[in-house]
mmCIF file of C-alpha atoms and ligand atoms in Angstrom:
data_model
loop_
_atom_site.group_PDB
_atom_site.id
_atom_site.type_symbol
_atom_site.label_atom_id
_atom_site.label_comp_id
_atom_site.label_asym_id
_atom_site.label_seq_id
_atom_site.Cartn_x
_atom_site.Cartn_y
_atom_site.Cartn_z
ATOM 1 C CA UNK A 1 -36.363 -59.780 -5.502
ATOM 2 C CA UNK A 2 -39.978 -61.148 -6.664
ATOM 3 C CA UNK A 3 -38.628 -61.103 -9.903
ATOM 4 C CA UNK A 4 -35.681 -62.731 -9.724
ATOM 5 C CA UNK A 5 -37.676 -65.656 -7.648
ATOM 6 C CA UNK A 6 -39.930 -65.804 -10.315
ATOM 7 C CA UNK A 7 -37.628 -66.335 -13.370
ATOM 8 C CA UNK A 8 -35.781 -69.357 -11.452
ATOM 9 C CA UNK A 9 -38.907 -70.918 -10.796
ATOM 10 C CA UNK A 10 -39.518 -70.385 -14.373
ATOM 11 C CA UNK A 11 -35.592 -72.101 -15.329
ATOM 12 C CA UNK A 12 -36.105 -75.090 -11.997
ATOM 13 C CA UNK A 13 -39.911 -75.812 -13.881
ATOM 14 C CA UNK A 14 -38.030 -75.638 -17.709
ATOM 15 C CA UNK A 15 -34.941 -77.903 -16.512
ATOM 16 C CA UNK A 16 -37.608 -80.166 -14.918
ATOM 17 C CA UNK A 17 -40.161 -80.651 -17.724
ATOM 18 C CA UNK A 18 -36.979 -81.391 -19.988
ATOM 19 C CA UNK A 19 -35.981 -83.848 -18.107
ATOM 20 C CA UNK A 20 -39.165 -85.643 -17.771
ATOM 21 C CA UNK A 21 -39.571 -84.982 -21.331
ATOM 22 C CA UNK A 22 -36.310 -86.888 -22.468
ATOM 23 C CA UNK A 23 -36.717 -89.861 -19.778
ATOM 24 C CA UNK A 24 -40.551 -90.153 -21.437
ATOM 25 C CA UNK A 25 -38.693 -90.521 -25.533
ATOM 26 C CA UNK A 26 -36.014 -92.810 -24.311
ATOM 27 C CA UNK A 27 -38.615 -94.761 -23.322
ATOM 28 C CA UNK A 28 -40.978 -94.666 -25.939
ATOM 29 C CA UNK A 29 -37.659 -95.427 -28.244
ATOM 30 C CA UNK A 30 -36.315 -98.813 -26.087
ATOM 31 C CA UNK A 31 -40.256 -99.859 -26.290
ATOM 32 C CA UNK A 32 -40.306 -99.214 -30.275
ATOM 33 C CA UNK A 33 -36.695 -101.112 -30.635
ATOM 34 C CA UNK A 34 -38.041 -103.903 -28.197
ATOM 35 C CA UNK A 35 -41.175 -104.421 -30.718
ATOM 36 C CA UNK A 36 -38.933 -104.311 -33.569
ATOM 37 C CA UNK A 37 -37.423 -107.528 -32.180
ATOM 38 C CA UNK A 38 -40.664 -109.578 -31.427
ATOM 39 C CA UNK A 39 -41.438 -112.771 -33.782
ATOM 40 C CA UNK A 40 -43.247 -111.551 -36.549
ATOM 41 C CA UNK A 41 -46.821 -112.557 -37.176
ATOM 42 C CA UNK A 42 -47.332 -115.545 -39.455
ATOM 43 C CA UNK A 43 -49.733 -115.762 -42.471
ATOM 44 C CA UNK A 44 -53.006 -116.713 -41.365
ATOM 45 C CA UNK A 45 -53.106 -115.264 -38.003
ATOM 46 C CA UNK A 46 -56.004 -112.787 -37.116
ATOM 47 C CA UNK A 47 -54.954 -108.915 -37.803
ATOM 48 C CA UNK A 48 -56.266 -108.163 -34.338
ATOM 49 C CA UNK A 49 -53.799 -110.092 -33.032
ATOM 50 C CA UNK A 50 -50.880 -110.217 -34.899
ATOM 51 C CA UNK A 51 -49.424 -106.922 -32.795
ATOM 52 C CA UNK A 52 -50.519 -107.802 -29.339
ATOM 53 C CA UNK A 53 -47.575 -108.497 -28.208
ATOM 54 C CA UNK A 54 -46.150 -105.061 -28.919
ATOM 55 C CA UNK A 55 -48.110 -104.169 -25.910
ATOM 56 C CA UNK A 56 -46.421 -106.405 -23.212
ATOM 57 C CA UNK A 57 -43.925 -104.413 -21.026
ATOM 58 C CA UNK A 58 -40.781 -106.508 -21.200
ATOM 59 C CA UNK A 59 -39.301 -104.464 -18.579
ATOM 60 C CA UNK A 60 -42.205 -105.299 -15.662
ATOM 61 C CA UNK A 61 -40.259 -108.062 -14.306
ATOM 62 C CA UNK A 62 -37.093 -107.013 -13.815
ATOM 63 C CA UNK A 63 -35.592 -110.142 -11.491
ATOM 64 C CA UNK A 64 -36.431 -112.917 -14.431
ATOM 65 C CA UNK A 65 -35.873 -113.210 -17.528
ATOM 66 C CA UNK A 66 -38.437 -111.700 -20.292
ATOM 67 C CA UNK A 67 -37.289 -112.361 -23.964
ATOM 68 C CA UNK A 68 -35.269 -114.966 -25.582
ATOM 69 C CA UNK A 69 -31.996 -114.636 -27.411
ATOM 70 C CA UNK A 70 -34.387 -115.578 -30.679
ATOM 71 C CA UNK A 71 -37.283 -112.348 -29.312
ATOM 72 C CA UNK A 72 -39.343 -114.982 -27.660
ATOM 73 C CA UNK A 73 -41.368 -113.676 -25.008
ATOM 74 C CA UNK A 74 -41.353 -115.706 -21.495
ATOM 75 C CA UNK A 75 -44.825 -114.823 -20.097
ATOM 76 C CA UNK A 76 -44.614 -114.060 -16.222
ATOM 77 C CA UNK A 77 -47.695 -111.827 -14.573
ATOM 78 C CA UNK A 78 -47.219 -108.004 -15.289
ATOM 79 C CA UNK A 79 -45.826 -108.122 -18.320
ATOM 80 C CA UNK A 80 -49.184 -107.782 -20.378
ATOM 81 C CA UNK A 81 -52.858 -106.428 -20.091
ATOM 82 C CA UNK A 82 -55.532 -109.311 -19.602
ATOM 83 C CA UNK A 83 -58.296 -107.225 -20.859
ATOM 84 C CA UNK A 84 -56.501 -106.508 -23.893
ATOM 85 C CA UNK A 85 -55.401 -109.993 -25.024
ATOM 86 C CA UNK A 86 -59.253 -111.239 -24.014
ATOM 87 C CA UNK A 87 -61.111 -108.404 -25.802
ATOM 88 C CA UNK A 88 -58.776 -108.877 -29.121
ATOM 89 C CA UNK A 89 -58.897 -112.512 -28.805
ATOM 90 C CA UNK A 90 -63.025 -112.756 -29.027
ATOM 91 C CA UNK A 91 -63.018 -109.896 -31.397
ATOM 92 C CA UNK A 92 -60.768 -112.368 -33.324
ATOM 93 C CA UNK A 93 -62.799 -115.258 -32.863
ATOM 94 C CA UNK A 94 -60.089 -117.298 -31.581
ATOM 95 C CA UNK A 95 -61.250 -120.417 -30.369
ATOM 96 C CA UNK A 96 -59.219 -123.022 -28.238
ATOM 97 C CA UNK A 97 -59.049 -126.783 -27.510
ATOM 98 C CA UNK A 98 -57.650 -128.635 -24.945
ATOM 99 C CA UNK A 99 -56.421 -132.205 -24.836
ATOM 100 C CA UNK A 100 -55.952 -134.303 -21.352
ATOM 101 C CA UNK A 101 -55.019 -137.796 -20.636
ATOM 102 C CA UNK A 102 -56.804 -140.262 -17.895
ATOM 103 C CA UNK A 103 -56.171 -143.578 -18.227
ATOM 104 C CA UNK A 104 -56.493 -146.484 -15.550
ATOM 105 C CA UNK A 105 -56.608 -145.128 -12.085
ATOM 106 C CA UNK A 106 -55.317 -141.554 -13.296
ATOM 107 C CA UNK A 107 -59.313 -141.068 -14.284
ATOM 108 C CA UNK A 108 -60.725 -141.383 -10.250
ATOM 109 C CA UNK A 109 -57.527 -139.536 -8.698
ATOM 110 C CA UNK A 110 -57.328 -136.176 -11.324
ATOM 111 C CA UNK A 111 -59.775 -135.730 -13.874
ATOM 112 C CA UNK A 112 -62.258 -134.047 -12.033
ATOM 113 C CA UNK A 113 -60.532 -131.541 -10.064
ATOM 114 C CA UNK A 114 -58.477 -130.767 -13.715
ATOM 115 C CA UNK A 115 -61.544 -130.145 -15.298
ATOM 116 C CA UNK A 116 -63.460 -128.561 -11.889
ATOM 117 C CA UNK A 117 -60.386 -126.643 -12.109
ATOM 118 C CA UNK A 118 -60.206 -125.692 -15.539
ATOM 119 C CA UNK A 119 -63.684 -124.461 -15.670
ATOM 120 C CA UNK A 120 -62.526 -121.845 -13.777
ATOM 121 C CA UNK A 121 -59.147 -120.649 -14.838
ATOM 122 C CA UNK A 122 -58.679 -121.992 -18.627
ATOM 123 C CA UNK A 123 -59.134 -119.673 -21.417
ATOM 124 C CA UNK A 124 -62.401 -117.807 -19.788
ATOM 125 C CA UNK A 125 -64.336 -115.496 -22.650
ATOM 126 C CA UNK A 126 -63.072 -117.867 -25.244
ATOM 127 C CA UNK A 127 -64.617 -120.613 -26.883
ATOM 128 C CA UNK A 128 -63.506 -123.773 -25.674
ATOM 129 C CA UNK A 129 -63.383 -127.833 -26.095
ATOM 130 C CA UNK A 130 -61.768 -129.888 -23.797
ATOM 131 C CA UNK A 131 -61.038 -133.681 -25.291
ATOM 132 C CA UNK A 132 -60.496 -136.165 -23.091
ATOM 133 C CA UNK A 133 -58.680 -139.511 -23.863
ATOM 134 C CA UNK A 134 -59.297 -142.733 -21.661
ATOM 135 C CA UNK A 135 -59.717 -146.203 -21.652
ATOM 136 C CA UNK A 136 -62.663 -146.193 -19.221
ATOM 137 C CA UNK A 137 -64.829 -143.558 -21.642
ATOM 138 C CA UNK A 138 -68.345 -144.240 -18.994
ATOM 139 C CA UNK A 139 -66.341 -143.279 -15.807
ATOM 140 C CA UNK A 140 -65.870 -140.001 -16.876
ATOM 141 C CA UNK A 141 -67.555 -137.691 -14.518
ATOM 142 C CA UNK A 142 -70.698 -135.404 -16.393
ATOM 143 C CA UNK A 143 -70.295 -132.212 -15.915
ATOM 144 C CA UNK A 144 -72.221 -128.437 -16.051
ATOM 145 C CA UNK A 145 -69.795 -126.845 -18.870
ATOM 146 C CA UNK A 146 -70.191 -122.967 -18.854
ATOM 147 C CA UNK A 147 -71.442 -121.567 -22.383
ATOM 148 C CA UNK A 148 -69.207 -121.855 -25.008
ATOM 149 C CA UNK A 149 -67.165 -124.809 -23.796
ATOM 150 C CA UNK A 150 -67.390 -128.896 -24.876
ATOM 151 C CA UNK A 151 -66.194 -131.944 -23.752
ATOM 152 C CA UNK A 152 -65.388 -135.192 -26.071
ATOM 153 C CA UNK A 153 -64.523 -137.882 -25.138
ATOM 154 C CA UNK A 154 -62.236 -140.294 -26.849
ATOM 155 C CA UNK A 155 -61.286 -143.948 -25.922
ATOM 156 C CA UNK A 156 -58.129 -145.239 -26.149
ATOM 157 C CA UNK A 157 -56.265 -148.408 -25.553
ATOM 158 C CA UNK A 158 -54.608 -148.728 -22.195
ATOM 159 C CA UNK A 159 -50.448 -149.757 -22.544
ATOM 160 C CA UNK A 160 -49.479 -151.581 -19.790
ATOM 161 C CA UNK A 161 -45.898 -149.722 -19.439
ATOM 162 C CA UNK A 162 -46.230 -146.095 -17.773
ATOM 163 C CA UNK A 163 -43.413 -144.795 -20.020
ATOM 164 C CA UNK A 164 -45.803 -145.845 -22.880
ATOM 165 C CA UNK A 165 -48.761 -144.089 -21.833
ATOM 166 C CA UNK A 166 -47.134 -141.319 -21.607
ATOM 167 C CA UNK A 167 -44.943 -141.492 -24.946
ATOM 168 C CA UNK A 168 -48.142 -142.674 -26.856
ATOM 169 C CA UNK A 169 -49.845 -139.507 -26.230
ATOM 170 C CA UNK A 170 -48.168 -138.236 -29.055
ATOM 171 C CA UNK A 171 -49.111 -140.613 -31.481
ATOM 172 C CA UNK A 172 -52.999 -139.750 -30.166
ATOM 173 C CA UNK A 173 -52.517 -136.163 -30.212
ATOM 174 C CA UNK A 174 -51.310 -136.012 -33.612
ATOM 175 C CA UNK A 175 -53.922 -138.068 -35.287
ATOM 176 C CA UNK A 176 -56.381 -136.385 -33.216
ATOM 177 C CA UNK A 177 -55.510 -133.495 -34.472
ATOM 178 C CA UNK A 178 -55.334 -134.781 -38.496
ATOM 179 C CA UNK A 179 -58.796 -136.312 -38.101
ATOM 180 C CA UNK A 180 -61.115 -134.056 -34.967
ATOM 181 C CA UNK A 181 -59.253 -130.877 -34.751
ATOM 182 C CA UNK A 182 -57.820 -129.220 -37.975
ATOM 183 C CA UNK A 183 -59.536 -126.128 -39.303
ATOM 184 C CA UNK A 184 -61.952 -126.204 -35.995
ATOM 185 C CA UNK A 185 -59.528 -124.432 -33.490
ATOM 186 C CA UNK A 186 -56.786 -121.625 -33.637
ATOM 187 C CA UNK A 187 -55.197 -123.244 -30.714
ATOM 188 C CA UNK A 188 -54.503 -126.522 -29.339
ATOM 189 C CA UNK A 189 -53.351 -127.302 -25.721
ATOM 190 C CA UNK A 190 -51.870 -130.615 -24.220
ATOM 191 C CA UNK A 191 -52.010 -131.248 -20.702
ATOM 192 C CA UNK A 192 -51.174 -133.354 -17.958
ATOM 193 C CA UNK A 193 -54.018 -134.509 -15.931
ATOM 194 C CA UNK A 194 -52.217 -134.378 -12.778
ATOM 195 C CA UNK A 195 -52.710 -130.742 -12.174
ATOM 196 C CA UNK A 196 -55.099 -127.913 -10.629
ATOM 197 C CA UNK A 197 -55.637 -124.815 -11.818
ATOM 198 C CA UNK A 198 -55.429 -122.136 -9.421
ATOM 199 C CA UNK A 199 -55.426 -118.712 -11.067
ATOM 200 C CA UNK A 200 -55.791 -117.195 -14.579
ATOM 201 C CA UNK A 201 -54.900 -118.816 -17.609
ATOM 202 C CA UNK A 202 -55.794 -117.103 -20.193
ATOM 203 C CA UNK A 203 -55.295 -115.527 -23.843
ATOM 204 C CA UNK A 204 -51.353 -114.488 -23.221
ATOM 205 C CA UNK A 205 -50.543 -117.418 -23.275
ATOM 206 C CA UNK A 206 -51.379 -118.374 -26.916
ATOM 207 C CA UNK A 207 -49.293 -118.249 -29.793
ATOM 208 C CA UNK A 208 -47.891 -120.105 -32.843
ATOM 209 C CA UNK A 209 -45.796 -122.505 -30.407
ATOM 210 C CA UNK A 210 -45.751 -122.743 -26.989
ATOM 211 C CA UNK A 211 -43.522 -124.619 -24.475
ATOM 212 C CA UNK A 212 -43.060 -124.347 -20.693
ATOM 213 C CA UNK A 213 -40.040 -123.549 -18.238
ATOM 214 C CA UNK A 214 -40.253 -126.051 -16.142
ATOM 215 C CA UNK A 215 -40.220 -125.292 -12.590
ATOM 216 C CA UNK A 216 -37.345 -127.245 -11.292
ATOM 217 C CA UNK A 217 -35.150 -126.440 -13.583
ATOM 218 C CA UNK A 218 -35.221 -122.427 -14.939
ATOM 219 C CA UNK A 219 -32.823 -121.356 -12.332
ATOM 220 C CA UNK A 220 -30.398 -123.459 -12.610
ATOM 221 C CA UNK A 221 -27.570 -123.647 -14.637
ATOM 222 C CA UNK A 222 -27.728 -125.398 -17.890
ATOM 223 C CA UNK A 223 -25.199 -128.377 -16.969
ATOM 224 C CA UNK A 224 -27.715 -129.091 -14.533
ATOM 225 C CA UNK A 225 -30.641 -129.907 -17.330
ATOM 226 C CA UNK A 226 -31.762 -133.417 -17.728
ATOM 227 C CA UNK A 227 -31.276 -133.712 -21.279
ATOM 228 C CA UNK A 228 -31.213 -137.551 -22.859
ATOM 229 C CA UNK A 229 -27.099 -137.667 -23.057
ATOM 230 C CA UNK A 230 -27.179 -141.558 -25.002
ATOM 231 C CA UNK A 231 -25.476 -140.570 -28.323
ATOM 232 C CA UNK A 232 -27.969 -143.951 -29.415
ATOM 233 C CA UNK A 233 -31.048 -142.161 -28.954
ATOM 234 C CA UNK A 234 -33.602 -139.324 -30.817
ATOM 235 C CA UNK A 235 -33.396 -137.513 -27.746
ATOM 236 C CA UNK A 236 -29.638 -136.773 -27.385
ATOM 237 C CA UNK A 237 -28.675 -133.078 -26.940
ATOM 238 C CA UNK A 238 -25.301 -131.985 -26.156
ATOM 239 C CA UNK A 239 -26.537 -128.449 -25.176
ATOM 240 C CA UNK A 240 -29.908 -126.757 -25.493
ATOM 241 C CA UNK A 241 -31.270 -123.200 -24.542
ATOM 242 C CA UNK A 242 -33.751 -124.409 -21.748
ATOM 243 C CA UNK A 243 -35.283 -127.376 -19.813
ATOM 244 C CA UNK A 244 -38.902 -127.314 -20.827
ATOM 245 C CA UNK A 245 -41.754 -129.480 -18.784
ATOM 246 C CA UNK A 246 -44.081 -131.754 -21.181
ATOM 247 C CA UNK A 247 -46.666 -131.249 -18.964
ATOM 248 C CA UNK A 248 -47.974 -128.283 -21.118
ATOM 249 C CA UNK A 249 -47.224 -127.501 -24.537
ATOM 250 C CA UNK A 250 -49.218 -126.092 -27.304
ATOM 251 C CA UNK A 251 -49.761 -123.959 -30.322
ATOM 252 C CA UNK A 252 -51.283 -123.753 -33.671
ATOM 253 C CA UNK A 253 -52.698 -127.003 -34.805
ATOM 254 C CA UNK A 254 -50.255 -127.302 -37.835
ATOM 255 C CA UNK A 255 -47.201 -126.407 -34.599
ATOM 256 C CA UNK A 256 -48.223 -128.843 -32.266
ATOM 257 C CA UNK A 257 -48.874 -131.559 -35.376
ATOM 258 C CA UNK A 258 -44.969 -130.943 -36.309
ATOM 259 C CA UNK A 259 -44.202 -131.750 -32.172
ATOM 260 C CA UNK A 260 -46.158 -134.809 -31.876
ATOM 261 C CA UNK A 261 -45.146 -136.005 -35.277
ATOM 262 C CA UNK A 262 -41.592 -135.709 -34.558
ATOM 263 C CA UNK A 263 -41.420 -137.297 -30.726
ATOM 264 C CA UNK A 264 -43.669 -140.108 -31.899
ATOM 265 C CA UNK A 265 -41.441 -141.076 -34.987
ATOM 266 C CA UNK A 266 -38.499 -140.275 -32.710
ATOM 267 C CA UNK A 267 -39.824 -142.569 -30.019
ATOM 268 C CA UNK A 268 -40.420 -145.294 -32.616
ATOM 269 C CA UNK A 269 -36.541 -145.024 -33.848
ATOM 270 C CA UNK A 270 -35.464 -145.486 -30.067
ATOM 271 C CA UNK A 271 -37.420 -148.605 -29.683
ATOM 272 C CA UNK A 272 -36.193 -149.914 -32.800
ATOM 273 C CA UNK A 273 -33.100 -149.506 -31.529
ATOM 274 C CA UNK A 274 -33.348 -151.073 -28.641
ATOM 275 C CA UNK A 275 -33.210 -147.561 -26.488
ATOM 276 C CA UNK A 276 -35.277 -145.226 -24.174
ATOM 277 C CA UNK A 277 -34.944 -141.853 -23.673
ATOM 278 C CA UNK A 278 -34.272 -140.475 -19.995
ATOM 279 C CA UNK A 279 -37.103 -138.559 -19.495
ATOM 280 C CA UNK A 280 -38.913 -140.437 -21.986
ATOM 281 C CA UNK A 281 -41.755 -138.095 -24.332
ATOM 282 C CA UNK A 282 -40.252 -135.056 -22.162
ATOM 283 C CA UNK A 283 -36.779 -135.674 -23.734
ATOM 284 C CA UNK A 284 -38.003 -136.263 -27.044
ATOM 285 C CA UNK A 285 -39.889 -132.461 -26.616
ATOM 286 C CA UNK A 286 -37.080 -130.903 -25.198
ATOM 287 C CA UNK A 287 -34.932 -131.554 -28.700
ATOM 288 C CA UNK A 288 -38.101 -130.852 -30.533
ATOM 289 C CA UNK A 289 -37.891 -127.317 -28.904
ATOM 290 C CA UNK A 290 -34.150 -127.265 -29.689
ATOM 291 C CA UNK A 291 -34.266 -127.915 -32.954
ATOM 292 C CA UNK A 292 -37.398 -125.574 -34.037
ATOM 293 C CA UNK A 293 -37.332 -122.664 -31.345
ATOM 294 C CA UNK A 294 -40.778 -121.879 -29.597
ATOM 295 C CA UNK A 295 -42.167 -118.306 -30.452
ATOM 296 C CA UNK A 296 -43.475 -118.213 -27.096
ATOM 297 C CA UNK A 297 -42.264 -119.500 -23.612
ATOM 298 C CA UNK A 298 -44.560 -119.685 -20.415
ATOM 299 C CA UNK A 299 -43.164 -118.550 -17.025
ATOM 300 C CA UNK A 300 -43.169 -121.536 -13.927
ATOM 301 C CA UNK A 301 -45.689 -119.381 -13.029
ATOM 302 C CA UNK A 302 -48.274 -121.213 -15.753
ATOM 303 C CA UNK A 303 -47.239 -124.716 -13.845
ATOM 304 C CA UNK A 304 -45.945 -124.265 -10.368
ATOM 305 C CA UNK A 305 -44.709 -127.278 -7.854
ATOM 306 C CA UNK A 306 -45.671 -125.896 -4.539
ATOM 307 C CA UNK A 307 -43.268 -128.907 -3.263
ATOM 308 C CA UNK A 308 -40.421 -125.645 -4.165
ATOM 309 C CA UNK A 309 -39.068 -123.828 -1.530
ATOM 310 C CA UNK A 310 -38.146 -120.117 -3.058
ATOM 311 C CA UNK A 311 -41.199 -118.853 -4.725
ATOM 312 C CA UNK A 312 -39.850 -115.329 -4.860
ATOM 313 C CA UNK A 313 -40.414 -115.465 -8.732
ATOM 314 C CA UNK A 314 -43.898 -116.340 -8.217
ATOM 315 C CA UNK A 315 -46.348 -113.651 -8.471
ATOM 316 C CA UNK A 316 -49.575 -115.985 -9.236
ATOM 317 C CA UNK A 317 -50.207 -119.779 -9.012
ATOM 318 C CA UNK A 318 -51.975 -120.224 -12.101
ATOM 319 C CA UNK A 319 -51.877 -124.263 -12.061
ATOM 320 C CA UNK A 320 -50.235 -126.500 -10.084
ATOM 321 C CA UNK A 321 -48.674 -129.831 -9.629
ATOM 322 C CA UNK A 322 -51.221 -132.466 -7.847
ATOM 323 C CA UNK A 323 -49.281 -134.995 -5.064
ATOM 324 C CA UNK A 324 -48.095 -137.995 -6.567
ATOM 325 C CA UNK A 325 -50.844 -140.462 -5.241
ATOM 326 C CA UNK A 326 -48.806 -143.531 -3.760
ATOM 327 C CA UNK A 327 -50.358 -146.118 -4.735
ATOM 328 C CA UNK A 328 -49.616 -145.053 -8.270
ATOM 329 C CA UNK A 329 -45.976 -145.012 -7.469
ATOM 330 C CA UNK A 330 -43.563 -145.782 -10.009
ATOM 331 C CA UNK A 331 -39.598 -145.000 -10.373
ATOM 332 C CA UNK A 332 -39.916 -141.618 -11.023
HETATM 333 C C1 5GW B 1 -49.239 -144.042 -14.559
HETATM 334 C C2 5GW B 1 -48.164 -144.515 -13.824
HETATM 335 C C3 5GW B 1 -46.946 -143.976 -14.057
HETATM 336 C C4 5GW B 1 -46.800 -142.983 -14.993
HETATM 337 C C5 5GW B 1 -47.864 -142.508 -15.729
HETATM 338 C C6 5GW B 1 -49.092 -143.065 -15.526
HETATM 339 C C7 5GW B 1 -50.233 -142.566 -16.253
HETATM 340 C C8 5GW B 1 -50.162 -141.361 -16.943
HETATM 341 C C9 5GW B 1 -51.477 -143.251 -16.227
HETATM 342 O O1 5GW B 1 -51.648 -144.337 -15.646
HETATM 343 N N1 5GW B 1 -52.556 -142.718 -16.850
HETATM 344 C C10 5GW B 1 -52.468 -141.517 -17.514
HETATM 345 O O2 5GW B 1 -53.484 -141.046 -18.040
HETATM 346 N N2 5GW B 1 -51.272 -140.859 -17.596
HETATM 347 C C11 5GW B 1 -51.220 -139.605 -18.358
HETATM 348 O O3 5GW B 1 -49.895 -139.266 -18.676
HETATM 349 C C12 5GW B 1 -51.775 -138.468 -17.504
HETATM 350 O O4 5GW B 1 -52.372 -137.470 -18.330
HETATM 351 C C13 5GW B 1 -50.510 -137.935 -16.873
HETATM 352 O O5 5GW B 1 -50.656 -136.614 -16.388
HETATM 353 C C14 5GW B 1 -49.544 -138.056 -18.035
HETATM 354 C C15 5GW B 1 -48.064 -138.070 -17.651
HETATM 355 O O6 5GW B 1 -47.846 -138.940 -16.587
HETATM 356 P P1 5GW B 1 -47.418 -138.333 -15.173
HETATM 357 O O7 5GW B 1 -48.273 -137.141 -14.893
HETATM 358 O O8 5GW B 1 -47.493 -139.396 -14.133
HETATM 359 O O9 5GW B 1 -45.927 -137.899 -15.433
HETATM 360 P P2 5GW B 1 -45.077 -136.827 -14.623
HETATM 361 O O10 5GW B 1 -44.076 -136.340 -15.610
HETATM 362 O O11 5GW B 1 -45.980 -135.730 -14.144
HETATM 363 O O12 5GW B 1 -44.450 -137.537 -13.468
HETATM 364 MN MN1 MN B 2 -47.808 -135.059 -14.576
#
């Protein structure tokens, strides 16, 4: 009797540690064939990082979507180890800077909460310079910077359209980048001032080129994207893989050179030809994105408007859409 007991313990324990033991390889084999797939590392970038992203778990968010039919990776809060991407980042010596627009009355209503904000959220444990571009260059607020982080600021002319503000950022960016920023920085980030950082936003969400899902628009079905659909301008896209927010984009400075280079000449061509672009710079990056895929997407999570009902995706707020102010109202 004891001994009969004892041998089907023996088979139950054998049957069971098999079992684990083949669950444990198919997973080690998806994760290998899942890294096989991930955008390669380009010349130039640090060996420390160049396999990171082998280490985010593509599977940790099973309700959205992780990886892009080209092996992008969408970042969304699980999928990778903080630690990790901060430790190899400073052992890399990866250093970041961040551009943000204030002009006219956008300087008293957002600047300082951005950068308040930012202070506490952006890139921590990294090297960082914020520049700021504005017409009013004295009413900038002076601030207590944490070690390791810079402001400049940069005056700029003020155009007296909105749509031009905004679409001239490019123009900025990119010579900013030609005559301040090349060969200083790994990474480059454009912003929108109009925003608040609320959580961690950090060193996953660097790469070669970065663009947003923006958070109106990733759950809905592509017919509903607000692509520019004039045949007579830049901007026109029959069809595209995603609706992406210009409120953050970014990438290596050569990446981001290539975006802003190609909206601003785009944006040129329209008004030479006597058209606009529906959602103006946005549209223009939105066929930028089309036309040269972004080796890394950002979740809604990296740029949340709390004005949206069904947050169920939302794990962390990591920045988030100010209120329109309304005496800055315009027909948007
Ligand atoms: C002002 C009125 C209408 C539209 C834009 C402006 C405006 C934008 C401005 O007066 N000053 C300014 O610095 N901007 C910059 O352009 C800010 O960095 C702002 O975040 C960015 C884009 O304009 P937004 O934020 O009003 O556009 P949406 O897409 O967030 O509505
Ligand atoms: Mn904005």
């Amino acid at each position: 009797m004891g001994r009969t007991a004892g041998t089907y313990t023996c088979l139950v324990l054998l049957v069971l540690g098999f079992i684990c033991f083949t669950s444990l390889y198919l997973r080690y084999l998806t994760s290998i064939s899942f890294m096989k797939n991930l955008p390669m590392a380009t010349e130039g970038a640090p060996i420390l990082i160049t396999n990171l992203d082998s280490t985010l778990d593509f599977r940790a968010r099973p309700a959205v979507q992780t990886l892009t039919s080209w092996h992008a990776p969408i970042i969304w809060e699980l999928m990778f180890d903080p630690k990790l991407y901060d430790k190899r980042h400073q052992e890399g010596n990866t250093t970041v800077a961040l551009t943000v627009f204030a002009v006219g009355r956008y300087l008293d209503a957002y600047l300082n909460t951005f950068l308040t904000s930012a202070e506490k959220h952006f890139m921590i444990g990294l090297p960082v310079t914020y520049y700021v571009f504005t017409d009013l260059p004295e009413k900038v607020p002076k601030f207590e910077l944490a070690p390791q982080r810079d402001l400049k600021v940069v005056k700029v002319q003020k155009n007296s359209r909105w749509q031009d503000i905004s679409m001239m950022r490019m123009k900025t960016i990119s010579e900013t980048i030609e005559t301040e920023l090349e060969g200083k920085f790994s990474y480059l980030f454009c912003f929108d001032v109009d925003q608040e950082f609320k959580g961690r936003f950090g060193s996953e969400a660097l790469g070669e080129s970065v663009a947003l899902l923006h958070a109106h628009f990733y759950k809905l079905p592509k017919e509903r994207f607000t692509y520019d659909k004039q045949p007579k301008s830049k901007a026109y896209m029959k069809e595209g893989d995603y609706y992406y927010h210009a409120a953050i984009f970014g990438g290596s400075l050569e990446k981001v050179k290539a975006l802003a280079d190609f909206c601003h000449v785009s944006i040129m061509e329209d008004k030479m030809n006597e058209v606009e672009a529906l959602w103006h710079d946005e549209s223009h990056l939105n066929k930028y994105f089309w036309l040269n895929k972004p080796s890394r997407l950002l979740s809604p999570e990296y740029c949340w408007d709390p004005i949206i009902g069904d947050k169920s995706d939302i794990m962390v707020t990591r920045l988030i859409w100010e209120p329109k102010q309304y005496n800055m109202v315009r027909t948007r």
